[in-house]
Amino acid sequence: MGGVVSLSNTRKTAGTTSGVEEENTSCCKKMSCNASVIRVHVPPEGQLQRAPVHLLPCEIEHSGSAQVSQYFTATTKDRKCEKTVSFRGRELKGQEISCPQGYTGLVLKETNKPGSDQEDRTVKVSSVFDKLTYWNLETPPNSDDMIVMAMDWPELADAIHGPVQD
Amino acid sequence: MDLSPFEKDNSVSCRLASQIPDVCKMEDCCLGIDEAGRGPVLGPMVYGICFCPVSKKEELKSSKVADSKTLTEAERENLFQKLDEANSYVGWALQILSPNTISTSMLQRTKYNLNALSHDTAIGLVQYALDSGVQLKEVYVDTVGPAEKYEQKLSHIFPGINVTVRPKADSLFPIVSAASICAKVARDRVVKGWNFAEELGDVETDYGSGYPNDPKTKAWLLKYLDPVFGYPQFVRFSWSTAQTLMDSKAVAVHWDDDEEDGEKTAQRQGNKSMLSYFGASAGGNEQNHQTHRFFTERRLKSLSTL
Amino acid sequence: MAAKKKRATNVQNDSWVVVAADSVIDTHSSDSDPAFVRLRNPSTDAASLYMLSAGDKQLFEVKAFEEDFHSWFVGQTVQRDGRLLFVTPMDPLYLILPYLSKAGKEGKFQPVNQIVMDEDFPACSRLLSCTRSLASLLHIAEEKEMGSLKFHRYSHEKTMIWLQKKVERTVVALKKKNISVGEGVKSTTYIRVKSESDHHEEDYLRYAHGLISEYISEDLSKALLSHLQLPELTSPKETEPPSKKRKLSDKPVEAGEDYTKLNSTDFARKPPKKMTAAQKTLSKVDKTGMKTMMSFFSPKVKAEKK
């Protein structure tokens, strides 16, 4: 990783932002910021909603409602080994992948962010999924896709963290 | 003209063709190429070819079937009927390029401009005629880009065929005029009967001419602009009119092949700590810590906070 | 299609897409919730995010899959933050170990609940509530009982054995999942003296050791390396681009880095376009079992910028 040195030098000039990663740097001097926890509220089984989940190969500068089923789902075509759709006139090719064995997909939502970073936070499970569709810009989905490779991790985690035989 | 193959899926490109008249397989033929709908920001672009034996050129001319000075849609429909009736010696074929095909082709990673798309479509149709057994000896086509270059390109691809590229070819050569009628009739019908695959309820069909400078078209685009998705697939996203409107009224979207320098990327990412790339958290000795390549190769990082 | 807009700064994200072990939600009860907590990362010594299930029964670590230029559609919403979080089970012993080890320097047997304390990370005492914690302490410590009380003292020897078992488990998983562990860089110089299968085994051991090292201190990592009888590499870091050193062997060698996958905003360099001398050498080598060059330089590579 030859790029290490130059990047750590630019850190100083990165400037202050609302980026949460930076928050911790300054407040870590006070022990209290590491005391706060983020509670995860899980609704009862019967109340868990399912929602389709898509990972797009572009960054959309918006978080909030979107007419996904009207524009996206309605125009998606299911071909032999891939799905196709256009987004903003660009061709996407996608594939549905499942969560690894023993894992569930969750979407967490925080409704009331507290004023300070020393206060406890709460997120709730707003929906669950067991499959997600990821989309490539034009490239047919294949096993070298990064997200497919990332899905290797849970199984390996089990080896590294599972109990050893006595 | 049966458009149902296209109407089944109007997001792709579709070829429609008449029967090949027997006489076209036996005698030397001439073929005209023209297009319809190149300029509008809405709807498909249609490439058409029309061919007949060279010996029937005069018959075509005198039947007035190839008189494309007519302007109304109804008159064109009429002329197309006549062409259809002349199916003993006239054949035609069309390539309907959906607006989605135009958008995705032009907005590809390896950019494919409209002229290149046009050339390839025309060439594809000529090849189709040849493959179907038409004894082609002459091809007439309107200019797309520099005339001489296009003529050379086509002559090179189709040796043994006399290629003539001229501006305003549809008024010079009846066979080109006939092709123009086929293309225009197809485009008009497709646009009129456009089935919006998007679930938008009843869509207003009063979008004027579909040309970017038509105020009615602009108003329609504004009305049907969605902040996340932009427009329905009826619209050509690669047109600067569409892009400009989205730039000002829709949310910004960024792709990995955007022309953007590193500084802008940092800005956009809210100046996330560069250290986040090393999978380490703030504080401690993360500057010495190198995350194992299993994680970096899979873009997996530790987090210090949610 | 240059995006010339100024980027809107990323207002703090309020939703996350997560892949979590079933036990995170399965075990929740009406009176307690799972929670994200910050604890001291044993490798970096800085704050990292973990999760404790309801009642602190199980510990999980949190990692984020993050590639530039991604966003999510979740149902009828769009989420700008395109990360995918993984919540995977974590062995609490990795987090408990540093405290035991530090206390072990005093040489005394102590009650563990007096050792596992951290004024910077108050949540760390909760680790002792994990189901596995107290029972598994024997893997890394000696235990003495006095009446109903238990006292522990860190044992380096036991820890080495425990870590070795971890490495072995990891090797088994790496093989099973066919993870590419080949390096092209060996501890000896470039003359092969061991048999092919031994070399292979060393690659797996080093890789697994590297993974386990993500969870232990640098000192412990070094000790483990020598316990595994793997000499420290005399050649430059494993993460050096492999094109700089290429063995002239007939064993298939894989490129250690796939340059096409590097996002240019992460690193200054761009994907190499020409073959280096090393790659030319590689082209003469027996390539059975190797991926072709073309699979690394796929259409995913960015189009050439002006």
PDB file of N, CA, C and O in Angstrom, chain B residues 109 229 243 247 254-256 260 265 267-269 272 277 281-285 289 291-295 297-306, chain C residues 1 5-7 16 38 43-44 46-49 63-66 68-69 73 80 83 85 180 182-183 207 210-211 214 256 261 265-266 303:
ATOM      1  N   ARG B 109     -20.095   3.804 -20.915  1.00  0.00           N
ATOM      2  CA  ARG B 109     -18.746   4.134 -20.450  1.00  0.00           C
ATOM      3  C   ARG B 109     -17.872   4.535 -21.633  1.00  0.00           C
ATOM      4  O   ARG B 109     -17.210   5.567 -21.593  1.00  0.00           O
ATOM      5  N   PHE B 229     -35.504   9.939 -10.377  1.00  0.00           N
ATOM      6  CA  PHE B 229     -35.385   9.149 -11.604  1.00  0.00           C
ATOM      7  C   PHE B 229     -35.243   9.973 -12.874  1.00  0.00           C
ATOM      8  O   PHE B 229     -34.926   9.437 -13.936  1.00  0.00           O
ATOM      9  N   GLN B 243     -30.561  16.751 -19.789  1.00  0.00           N
ATOM     10  CA  GLN B 243     -29.488  16.837 -18.797  1.00  0.00           C
ATOM     11  C   GLN B 243     -29.541  18.154 -18.035  1.00  0.00           C
ATOM     12  O   GLN B 243     -29.448  18.177 -16.808  1.00  0.00           O
ATOM     13  N   ASP B 247     -29.991  18.699 -14.132  1.00  0.00           N
ATOM     14  CA  ASP B 247     -28.957  19.389 -13.352  1.00  0.00           C
ATOM     15  C   ASP B 247     -29.550  20.452 -12.457  1.00  0.00           C
ATOM     16  O   ASP B 247     -29.082  20.656 -11.342  1.00  0.00           O
ATOM     17  N   HIS B 254     -23.929  10.744  -9.046  1.00  0.00           N
ATOM     18  CA  HIS B 254     -22.523  10.627  -9.428  1.00  0.00           C
ATOM     19  C   HIS B 254     -22.154   9.196  -9.739  1.00  0.00           C
ATOM     20  O   HIS B 254     -22.507   8.279  -8.995  1.00  0.00           O
ATOM     21  N   TRP B 255     -21.443   9.032 -10.829  1.00  0.00           N
ATOM     22  CA  TRP B 255     -21.005   7.719 -11.293  1.00  0.00           C
ATOM     23  C   TRP B 255     -19.481   7.647 -11.222  1.00  0.00           C
ATOM     24  O   TRP B 255     -18.808   8.670 -11.258  1.00  0.00           O
ATOM     25  N   ASP B 256     -18.955   6.419 -11.208  1.00  0.00           N
ATOM     26  CA  ASP B 256     -17.497   6.307 -11.081  1.00  0.00           C
ATOM     27  C   ASP B 256     -16.750   6.809 -12.293  1.00  0.00           C
ATOM     28  O   ASP B 256     -15.560   7.066 -12.231  1.00  0.00           O
ATOM     29  N   GLU B 260     -14.385  14.034 -12.637  1.00  0.00           N
ATOM     30  CA  GLU B 260     -14.369  14.711 -11.339  1.00  0.00           C
ATOM     31  C   GLU B 260     -12.978  14.560 -10.771  1.00  0.00           C
ATOM     32  O   GLU B 260     -12.414  13.480 -10.826  1.00  0.00           O
ATOM     33  N   THR B 265     -14.175  14.974  -5.161  1.00  0.00           N
ATOM     34  CA  THR B 265     -14.595  13.736  -4.519  1.00  0.00           C
ATOM     35  C   THR B 265     -14.538  13.892  -3.010  1.00  0.00           C
ATOM     36  O   THR B 265     -15.464  13.504  -2.304  1.00  0.00           O
ATOM     37  N   GLN B 267     -14.737  16.620  -1.331  1.00  0.00           N
ATOM     38  CA  GLN B 267     -15.824  17.531  -0.954  1.00  0.00           C
ATOM     39  C   GLN B 267     -17.128  16.789  -0.821  1.00  0.00           C
ATOM     40  O   GLN B 267     -17.868  16.920   0.128  1.00  0.00           O
ATOM     41  N   ARG B 268     -17.407  16.009  -1.843  1.00  0.00           N
ATOM     42  CA  ARG B 268     -18.667  15.287  -1.898  1.00  0.00           C
ATOM     43  C   ARG B 268     -18.766  14.297  -0.759  1.00  0.00           C
ATOM     44  O   ARG B 268     -19.817  14.065  -0.202  1.00  0.00           O
ATOM     45  N   GLN B 269     -17.671  13.674  -0.419  1.00  0.00           N
ATOM     46  CA  GLN B 269     -17.710  12.688   0.651  1.00  0.00           C
ATOM     47  C   GLN B 269     -17.706  13.337   2.012  1.00  0.00           C
ATOM     48  O   GLN B 269     -17.591  12.662   3.016  1.00  0.00           O
ATOM     49  N   LYS B 272     -14.602  12.840   4.615  1.00  0.00           N
ATOM     50  CA  LYS B 272     -14.481  11.722   5.553  1.00  0.00           C
ATOM     51  C   LYS B 272     -13.023  11.554   5.892  1.00  0.00           C
ATOM     52  O   LYS B 272     -12.172  11.766   5.051  1.00  0.00           O
ATOM     53  N   TYR B 277     -10.010   4.798   5.292  1.00  0.00           N
ATOM     54  CA  TYR B 277      -9.580   3.858   4.261  1.00  0.00           C
ATOM     55  C   TYR B 277      -8.732   2.749   4.825  1.00  0.00           C
ATOM     56  O   TYR B 277      -8.536   1.734   4.198  1.00  0.00           O
ATOM     57  N   SER B 281      -9.795   3.045  13.477  1.00  0.00           N
ATOM     58  CA  SER B 281     -10.630   4.110  14.042  1.00  0.00           C
ATOM     59  C   SER B 281      -9.755   5.232  14.563  1.00  0.00           C
ATOM     60  O   SER B 281      -8.548   5.081  14.710  1.00  0.00           O
ATOM     61  N   ALA B 282     -10.404   6.339  14.835  1.00  0.00           N
ATOM     62  CA  ALA B 282      -9.659   7.522  15.289  1.00  0.00           C
ATOM     63  C   ALA B 282      -8.974   7.248  16.617  1.00  0.00           C
ATOM     64  O   ALA B 282      -9.450   6.487  17.441  1.00  0.00           O
ATOM     65  N   GLY B 283      -7.880   7.886  16.851  1.00  0.00           N
ATOM     66  CA  GLY B 283      -7.127   7.687  18.098  1.00  0.00           C
ATOM     67  C   GLY B 283      -6.212   6.481  17.986  1.00  0.00           C
ATOM     68  O   GLY B 283      -6.208   5.790  16.969  1.00  0.00           O
ATOM     69  N   GLY B 284      -5.449   6.211  18.979  1.00  0.00           N
ATOM     70  CA  GLY B 284      -4.610   5.008  18.970  1.00  0.00           C
ATOM     71  C   GLY B 284      -3.544   5.055  17.910  1.00  0.00           C
ATOM     72  O   GLY B 284      -3.205   6.122  17.385  1.00  0.00           O
ATOM     73  N   ASN B 285      -3.002   3.912  17.588  1.00  0.00           N
ATOM     74  CA  ASN B 285      -1.870   3.893  16.673  1.00  0.00           C
ATOM     75  C   ASN B 285      -2.278   3.469  15.271  1.00  0.00           C
ATOM     76  O   ASN B 285      -1.594   2.717  14.611  1.00  0.00           O
ATOM     77  N   HIS B 289      -1.075   0.908  11.802  1.00  0.00           N
ATOM     78  CA  HIS B 289      -1.832  -0.309  11.567  1.00  0.00           C
ATOM     79  C   HIS B 289      -2.215  -0.458  10.102  1.00  0.00           C
ATOM     80  O   HIS B 289      -2.775   0.447   9.512  1.00  0.00           O
ATOM     81  N   THR B 291      -4.471  -2.622   7.673  1.00  0.00           N
ATOM     82  CA  THR B 291      -5.544  -3.604   7.647  1.00  0.00           C
ATOM     83  C   THR B 291      -5.175  -4.756   6.723  1.00  0.00           C
ATOM     84  O   THR B 291      -4.596  -4.534   5.662  1.00  0.00           O
ATOM     85  N   HIS B 292      -5.520  -5.949   7.127  1.00  0.00           N
ATOM     86  CA  HIS B 292      -5.190  -7.126   6.319  1.00  0.00           C
ATOM     87  C   HIS B 292      -5.840  -7.049   4.951  1.00  0.00           C
ATOM     88  O   HIS B 292      -6.972  -6.593   4.812  1.00  0.00           O
ATOM     89  N   ARG B 293      -5.106  -7.535   3.962  1.00  0.00           N
ATOM     90  CA  ARG B 293      -5.597  -7.402   2.592  1.00  0.00           C
ATOM     91  C   ARG B 293      -6.905  -8.135   2.348  1.00  0.00           C
ATOM     92  O   ARG B 293      -7.633  -7.795   1.430  1.00  0.00           O
ATOM     93  N   PHE B 294      -7.229  -9.125   3.195  1.00  0.00           N
ATOM     94  CA  PHE B 294      -8.535  -9.774   3.017  1.00  0.00           C
ATOM     95  C   PHE B 294      -9.624  -8.714   3.075  1.00  0.00           C
ATOM     96  O   PHE B 294     -10.580  -8.739   2.291  1.00  0.00           O
ATOM     97  N   PHE B 295      -9.473  -7.786   4.000  1.00  0.00           N
ATOM     98  CA  PHE B 295     -10.483  -6.742   4.169  1.00  0.00           C
ATOM     99  C   PHE B 295     -10.358  -5.650   3.117  1.00  0.00           C
ATOM    100  O   PHE B 295     -11.342  -5.251   2.513  1.00  0.00           O
ATOM    101  N   GLU B 297      -9.091  -5.809   0.167  1.00  0.00           N
ATOM    102  CA  GLU B 297      -9.472  -6.318  -1.150  1.00  0.00           C
ATOM    103  C   GLU B 297     -10.979  -6.429  -1.306  1.00  0.00           C
ATOM    104  O   GLU B 297     -11.492  -6.486  -2.416  1.00  0.00           O
ATOM    105  N   ARG B 298     -11.670  -6.527  -0.199  1.00  0.00           N
ATOM    106  CA  ARG B 298     -13.127  -6.613  -0.262  1.00  0.00           C
ATOM    107  C   ARG B 298     -13.807  -5.339   0.207  1.00  0.00           C
ATOM    108  O   ARG B 298     -14.999  -5.331   0.464  1.00  0.00           O
ATOM    109  N   ARG B 299     -13.002  -4.278   0.344  1.00  0.00           N
ATOM    110  CA  ARG B 299     -13.552  -2.974   0.736  1.00  0.00           C
ATOM    111  C   ARG B 299     -14.277  -3.022   2.075  1.00  0.00           C
ATOM    112  O   ARG B 299     -15.293  -2.352   2.273  1.00  0.00           O
ATOM    113  N   LEU B 300     -13.738  -3.815   3.003  1.00  0.00           N
ATOM    114  CA  LEU B 300     -14.317  -3.920   4.341  1.00  0.00           C
ATOM    115  C   LEU B 300     -13.489  -3.115   5.322  1.00  0.00           C
ATOM    116  O   LEU B 300     -12.269  -3.232   5.358  1.00  0.00           O
ATOM    117  N   LYS B 301     -14.170  -2.293   6.121  1.00  0.00           N
ATOM    118  CA  LYS B 301     -13.469  -1.442   7.075  1.00  0.00           C
ATOM    119  C   LYS B 301     -14.130  -1.525   8.434  1.00  0.00           C
ATOM    120  O   LYS B 301     -15.334  -1.735   8.527  1.00  0.00           O
ATOM    121  N   SER B 302     -13.333  -1.281   9.461  1.00  0.00           N
ATOM    122  CA  SER B 302     -13.906  -1.156  10.812  1.00  0.00           C
ATOM    123  C   SER B 302     -14.583   0.196  10.918  1.00  0.00           C
ATOM    124  O   SER B 302     -14.277   1.109  10.152  1.00  0.00           O
ATOM    125  N   LEU B 303     -15.481   0.296  11.869  1.00  0.00           N
ATOM    126  CA  LEU B 303     -16.126   1.590  12.109  1.00  0.00           C
ATOM    127  C   LEU B 303     -15.865   2.012  13.534  1.00  0.00           C
ATOM    128  O   LEU B 303     -15.738   1.167  14.419  1.00  0.00           O
ATOM    129  N   SER B 304     -15.794   3.294  13.764  1.00  0.00           N
ATOM    130  CA  SER B 304     -15.655   3.741  15.146  1.00  0.00           C
ATOM    131  C   SER B 304     -16.984   4.259  15.670  1.00  0.00           C
ATOM    132  O   SER B 304     -17.180   4.416  16.859  1.00  0.00           O
ATOM    133  N   THR B 305     -17.894   4.533  14.752  1.00  0.00           N
ATOM    134  CA  THR B 305     -19.220   4.968  15.187  1.00  0.00           C
ATOM    135  C   THR B 305     -20.215   4.749  14.058  1.00  0.00           C
ATOM    136  O   THR B 305     -19.823   4.506  12.923  1.00  0.00           O
ATOM    137  N   LEU B 306     -21.485   4.803  14.391  1.00  0.00           N
ATOM    138  CA  LEU B 306     -22.508   4.624  13.373  1.00  0.00           C
ATOM    139  C   LEU B 306     -22.824   5.986  12.749  1.00  0.00           C
ATOM    140  O   LEU B 306     -23.024   6.974  13.452  1.00  0.00           O
TER     141      LEU B 306
ATOM    142  N   MET C   1     -20.318  13.815 -20.140  1.00  0.00           N
ATOM    143  CA  MET C   1     -21.351  13.990 -19.119  1.00  0.00           C
ATOM    144  C   MET C   1     -20.703  14.436 -17.816  1.00  0.00           C
ATOM    145  O   MET C   1     -20.897  13.853 -16.778  1.00  0.00           O
ATOM    146  N   LYS C   5     -21.632  20.165 -11.056  1.00  0.00           N
ATOM    147  CA  LYS C   5     -22.312  20.721  -9.878  1.00  0.00           C
ATOM    148  C   LYS C   5     -21.432  20.680  -8.657  1.00  0.00           C
ATOM    149  O   LYS C   5     -20.647  19.756  -8.480  1.00  0.00           O
ATOM    150  N   LYS C   6     -21.661  21.621  -7.785  1.00  0.00           N
ATOM    151  CA  LYS C   6     -20.992  21.570  -6.482  1.00  0.00           C
ATOM    152  C   LYS C   6     -21.675  20.455  -5.688  1.00  0.00           C
ATOM    153  O   LYS C   6     -22.879  20.315  -5.728  1.00  0.00           O
ATOM    154  N   ARG C   7     -20.893  19.742  -4.928  1.00  0.00           N
ATOM    155  CA  ARG C   7     -21.472  18.653  -4.146  1.00  0.00           C
ATOM    156  C   ARG C   7     -22.162  19.188  -2.906  1.00  0.00           C
ATOM    157  O   ARG C   7     -21.600  19.998  -2.197  1.00  0.00           O
ATOM    158  N   TRP C  16     -29.166   2.806   7.844  1.00  0.00           N
ATOM    159  CA  TRP C  16     -28.070   1.906   7.516  1.00  0.00           C
ATOM    160  C   TRP C  16     -28.628   0.576   7.028  1.00  0.00           C
ATOM    161  O   TRP C  16     -29.616   0.071   7.560  1.00  0.00           O
ATOM    162  N   ARG C  38     -18.990   1.148  22.019  1.00  0.00           N
ATOM    163  CA  ARG C  38     -17.603   1.393  21.581  1.00  0.00           C
ATOM    164  C   ARG C  38     -16.671   0.740  22.587  1.00  0.00           C
ATOM    165  O   ARG C  38     -16.832   0.898  23.794  1.00  0.00           O
ATOM    166  N   SER C  43      -6.170  -4.353  18.414  1.00  0.00           N
ATOM    167  CA  SER C  43      -5.062  -4.194  17.480  1.00  0.00           C
ATOM    168  C   SER C  43      -4.615  -2.741  17.337  1.00  0.00           C
ATOM    169  O   SER C  43      -3.431  -2.443  17.286  1.00  0.00           O
ATOM    170  N   THR C  44      -5.577  -1.821  17.307  1.00  0.00           N
ATOM    171  CA  THR C  44      -5.224  -0.417  17.092  1.00  0.00           C
ATOM    172  C   THR C  44      -5.211   0.382  18.386  1.00  0.00           C
ATOM    173  O   THR C  44      -4.726   1.505  18.410  1.00  0.00           O
ATOM    174  N   ALA C  46      -7.559   1.894  19.601  1.00  0.00           N
ATOM    175  CA  ALA C  46      -8.503   3.009  19.497  1.00  0.00           C
ATOM    176  C   ALA C  46      -9.926   2.486  19.555  1.00  0.00           C
ATOM    177  O   ALA C  46     -10.157   1.290  19.585  1.00  0.00           O
ATOM    178  N   ALA C  47     -10.885   3.421  19.551  1.00  0.00           N
ATOM    179  CA  ALA C  47     -12.293   3.033  19.648  1.00  0.00           C
ATOM    180  C   ALA C  47     -12.765   2.362  18.370  1.00  0.00           C
ATOM    181  O   ALA C  47     -12.501   2.836  17.269  1.00  0.00           O
ATOM    182  N   SER C  48     -13.451   1.258  18.518  1.00  0.00           N
ATOM    183  CA  SER C  48     -14.112   0.626  17.386  1.00  0.00           C
ATOM    184  C   SER C  48     -15.535   0.297  17.797  1.00  0.00           C
ATOM    185  O   SER C  48     -15.836   0.203  18.999  1.00  0.00           O
ATOM    186  N   LEU C  49     -16.374   0.122  16.816  1.00  0.00           N
ATOM    187  CA  LEU C  49     -17.781  -0.146  17.089  1.00  0.00           C
ATOM    188  C   LEU C  49     -18.037  -1.645  17.169  1.00  0.00           C
ATOM    189  O   LEU C  49     -17.613  -2.402  16.302  1.00  0.00           O
ATOM    190  N   LYS C  63     -18.433  -4.231  10.682  1.00  0.00           N
ATOM    191  CA  LYS C  63     -17.573  -3.797   9.581  1.00  0.00           C
ATOM    192  C   LYS C  63     -18.453  -3.185   8.502  1.00  0.00           C
ATOM    193  O   LYS C  63     -19.631  -3.525   8.387  1.00  0.00           O
ATOM    194  N   ALA C  64     -17.874  -2.288   7.728  1.00  0.00           N
ATOM    195  CA  ALA C  64     -18.639  -1.670   6.652  1.00  0.00           C
ATOM    196  C   ALA C  64     -18.011  -2.021   5.311  1.00  0.00           C
ATOM    197  O   ALA C  64     -16.802  -1.849   5.117  1.00  0.00           O
ATOM    198  N   PHE C  65     -18.836  -2.510   4.401  1.00  0.00           N
ATOM    199  CA  PHE C  65     -18.410  -2.688   3.021  1.00  0.00           C
ATOM    200  C   PHE C  65     -18.638  -1.330   2.372  1.00  0.00           C
ATOM    201  O   PHE C  65     -19.768  -0.824   2.362  1.00  0.00           O
ATOM    202  N   GLU C  66     -17.594  -0.738   1.868  1.00  0.00           N
ATOM    203  CA  GLU C  66     -17.737   0.605   1.322  1.00  0.00           C
ATOM    204  C   GLU C  66     -17.001   0.786   0.018  1.00  0.00           C
ATOM    205  O   GLU C  66     -15.782   0.701  -0.032  1.00  0.00           O
ATOM    206  N   ASP C  68     -16.895   3.533  -3.349  1.00  0.00           N
ATOM    207  CA  ASP C  68     -17.341   4.859  -3.745  1.00  0.00           C
ATOM    208  C   ASP C  68     -18.469   4.763  -4.772  1.00  0.00           C
ATOM    209  O   ASP C  68     -18.549   3.796  -5.528  1.00  0.00           O
ATOM    210  N   PHE C  69     -19.315   5.749  -4.805  1.00  0.00           N
ATOM    211  CA  PHE C  69     -20.384   5.852  -5.808  1.00  0.00           C
ATOM    212  C   PHE C  69     -21.436   4.765  -5.691  1.00  0.00           C
ATOM    213  O   PHE C  69     -21.730   4.037  -6.649  1.00  0.00           O
ATOM    214  N   PHE C  73     -31.620   1.726  -2.752  1.00  0.00           N
ATOM    215  CA  PHE C  73     -33.076   1.892  -2.758  1.00  0.00           C
ATOM    216  C   PHE C  73     -33.557   0.905  -1.707  1.00  0.00           C
ATOM    217  O   PHE C  73     -33.219  -0.278  -1.764  1.00  0.00           O
ATOM    218  N   ARG C  80     -28.780   7.696   0.557  1.00  0.00           N
ATOM    219  CA  ARG C  80     -27.553   8.152  -0.083  1.00  0.00           C
ATOM    220  C   ARG C  80     -26.335   7.327   0.320  1.00  0.00           C
ATOM    221  O   ARG C  80     -25.487   6.992  -0.523  1.00  0.00           O
ATOM    222  N   ARG C  83     -23.140   2.277   1.960  1.00  0.00           N
ATOM    223  CA  ARG C  83     -22.376   1.226   2.624  1.00  0.00           C
ATOM    224  C   ARG C  83     -23.272   0.051   2.991  1.00  0.00           C
ATOM    225  O   ARG C  83     -24.493   0.201   3.146  1.00  0.00           O
ATOM    226  N   LEU C  85     -23.323  -2.682   6.029  1.00  0.00           N
ATOM    227  CA  LEU C  85     -22.671  -3.038   7.283  1.00  0.00           C
ATOM    228  C   LEU C  85     -22.802  -4.535   7.547  1.00  0.00           C
ATOM    229  O   LEU C  85     -23.819  -5.146   7.238  1.00  0.00           O
ATOM    230  N   SER C 180      -7.986 -16.754  -2.169  1.00  0.00           N
ATOM    231  CA  SER C 180      -6.674 -16.644  -2.765  1.00  0.00           C
ATOM    232  C   SER C 180      -5.694 -16.069  -1.749  1.00  0.00           C
ATOM    233  O   SER C 180      -5.829 -14.932  -1.325  1.00  0.00           O
ATOM    234  N   GLY C 182      -2.173 -16.591  -2.166  1.00  0.00           N
ATOM    235  CA  GLY C 182      -0.842 -16.581  -2.760  1.00  0.00           C
ATOM    236  C   GLY C 182      -0.222 -15.201  -2.735  1.00  0.00           C
ATOM    237  O   GLY C 182      -0.892 -14.209  -2.918  1.00  0.00           O
ATOM    238  N   GLU C 183       1.031 -15.159  -2.485  1.00  0.00           N
ATOM    239  CA  GLU C 183       1.710 -13.875  -2.357  1.00  0.00           C
ATOM    240  C   GLU C 183       2.761 -13.628  -3.418  1.00  0.00           C
ATOM    241  O   GLU C 183       2.937 -12.556  -3.916  1.00  0.00           O
ATOM    242  N   TYR C 207      -1.289 -16.001   5.949  1.00  0.00           N
ATOM    243  CA  TYR C 207      -2.531 -15.254   5.705  1.00  0.00           C
ATOM    244  C   TYR C 207      -3.430 -15.329   6.934  1.00  0.00           C
ATOM    245  O   TYR C 207      -3.956 -14.332   7.402  1.00  0.00           O
ATOM    246  N   GLY C 210      -2.137 -13.327   9.700  1.00  0.00           N
ATOM    247  CA  GLY C 210      -2.430 -11.919   9.444  1.00  0.00           C
ATOM    248  C   GLY C 210      -3.853 -11.551   9.839  1.00  0.00           C
ATOM    249  O   GLY C 210      -4.104 -10.489  10.393  1.00  0.00           O
ATOM    250  N   LEU C 211      -4.768 -12.454   9.568  1.00  0.00           N
ATOM    251  CA  LEU C 211      -6.162 -12.196   9.923  1.00  0.00           C
ATOM    252  C   LEU C 211      -6.347 -12.174  11.431  1.00  0.00           C
ATOM    253  O   LEU C 211      -6.997 -11.291  11.977  1.00  0.00           O
ATOM    254  N   GLU C 214      -5.400  -9.066  13.299  1.00  0.00           N
ATOM    255  CA  GLU C 214      -6.333  -7.935  13.330  1.00  0.00           C
ATOM    256  C   GLU C 214      -6.985  -7.820  14.697  1.00  0.00           C
ATOM    257  O   GLU C 214      -7.598  -6.800  15.003  1.00  0.00           O
ATOM    258  N   GLY C 256      -0.898 -10.175  -6.917  1.00  0.00           N
ATOM    259  CA  GLY C 256      -1.357  -9.991  -5.545  1.00  0.00           C
ATOM    260  C   GLY C 256      -2.394  -8.893  -5.433  1.00  0.00           C
ATOM    261  O   GLY C 256      -3.189  -8.857  -4.534  1.00  0.00           O
ATOM    262  N   LYS C 261      -9.384  -2.851  -9.621  1.00  0.00           N
ATOM    263  CA  LYS C 261     -10.398  -2.659  -8.595  1.00  0.00           C
ATOM    264  C   LYS C 261     -10.103  -1.450  -7.717  1.00  0.00           C
ATOM    265  O   LYS C 261     -10.893  -1.077  -6.894  1.00  0.00           O
ATOM    266  N   THR C 265      -9.826   7.386  -6.410  1.00  0.00           N
ATOM    267  CA  THR C 265      -9.824   8.368  -5.325  1.00  0.00           C
ATOM    268  C   THR C 265      -9.171   7.802  -4.065  1.00  0.00           C
ATOM    269  O   THR C 265      -8.855   8.513  -3.153  1.00  0.00           O
ATOM    270  N   ASP C 266      -9.015   6.488  -4.015  1.00  0.00           N
ATOM    271  CA  ASP C 266      -8.344   5.894  -2.865  1.00  0.00           C
ATOM    272  C   ASP C 266      -6.849   6.107  -2.982  1.00  0.00           C
ATOM    273  O   ASP C 266      -6.161   6.379  -2.016  1.00  0.00           O
ATOM    274  N   ALA C 303     -12.840   4.391 -18.822  1.00  0.00           N
ATOM    275  CA  ALA C 303     -12.444   4.818 -20.173  1.00  0.00           C
ATOM    276  C   ALA C 303     -11.324   5.829 -20.021  1.00  0.00           C
ATOM    277  O   ALA C 303     -11.265   6.562 -19.042  1.00  0.00           O
TER     278      ALA C 303
END
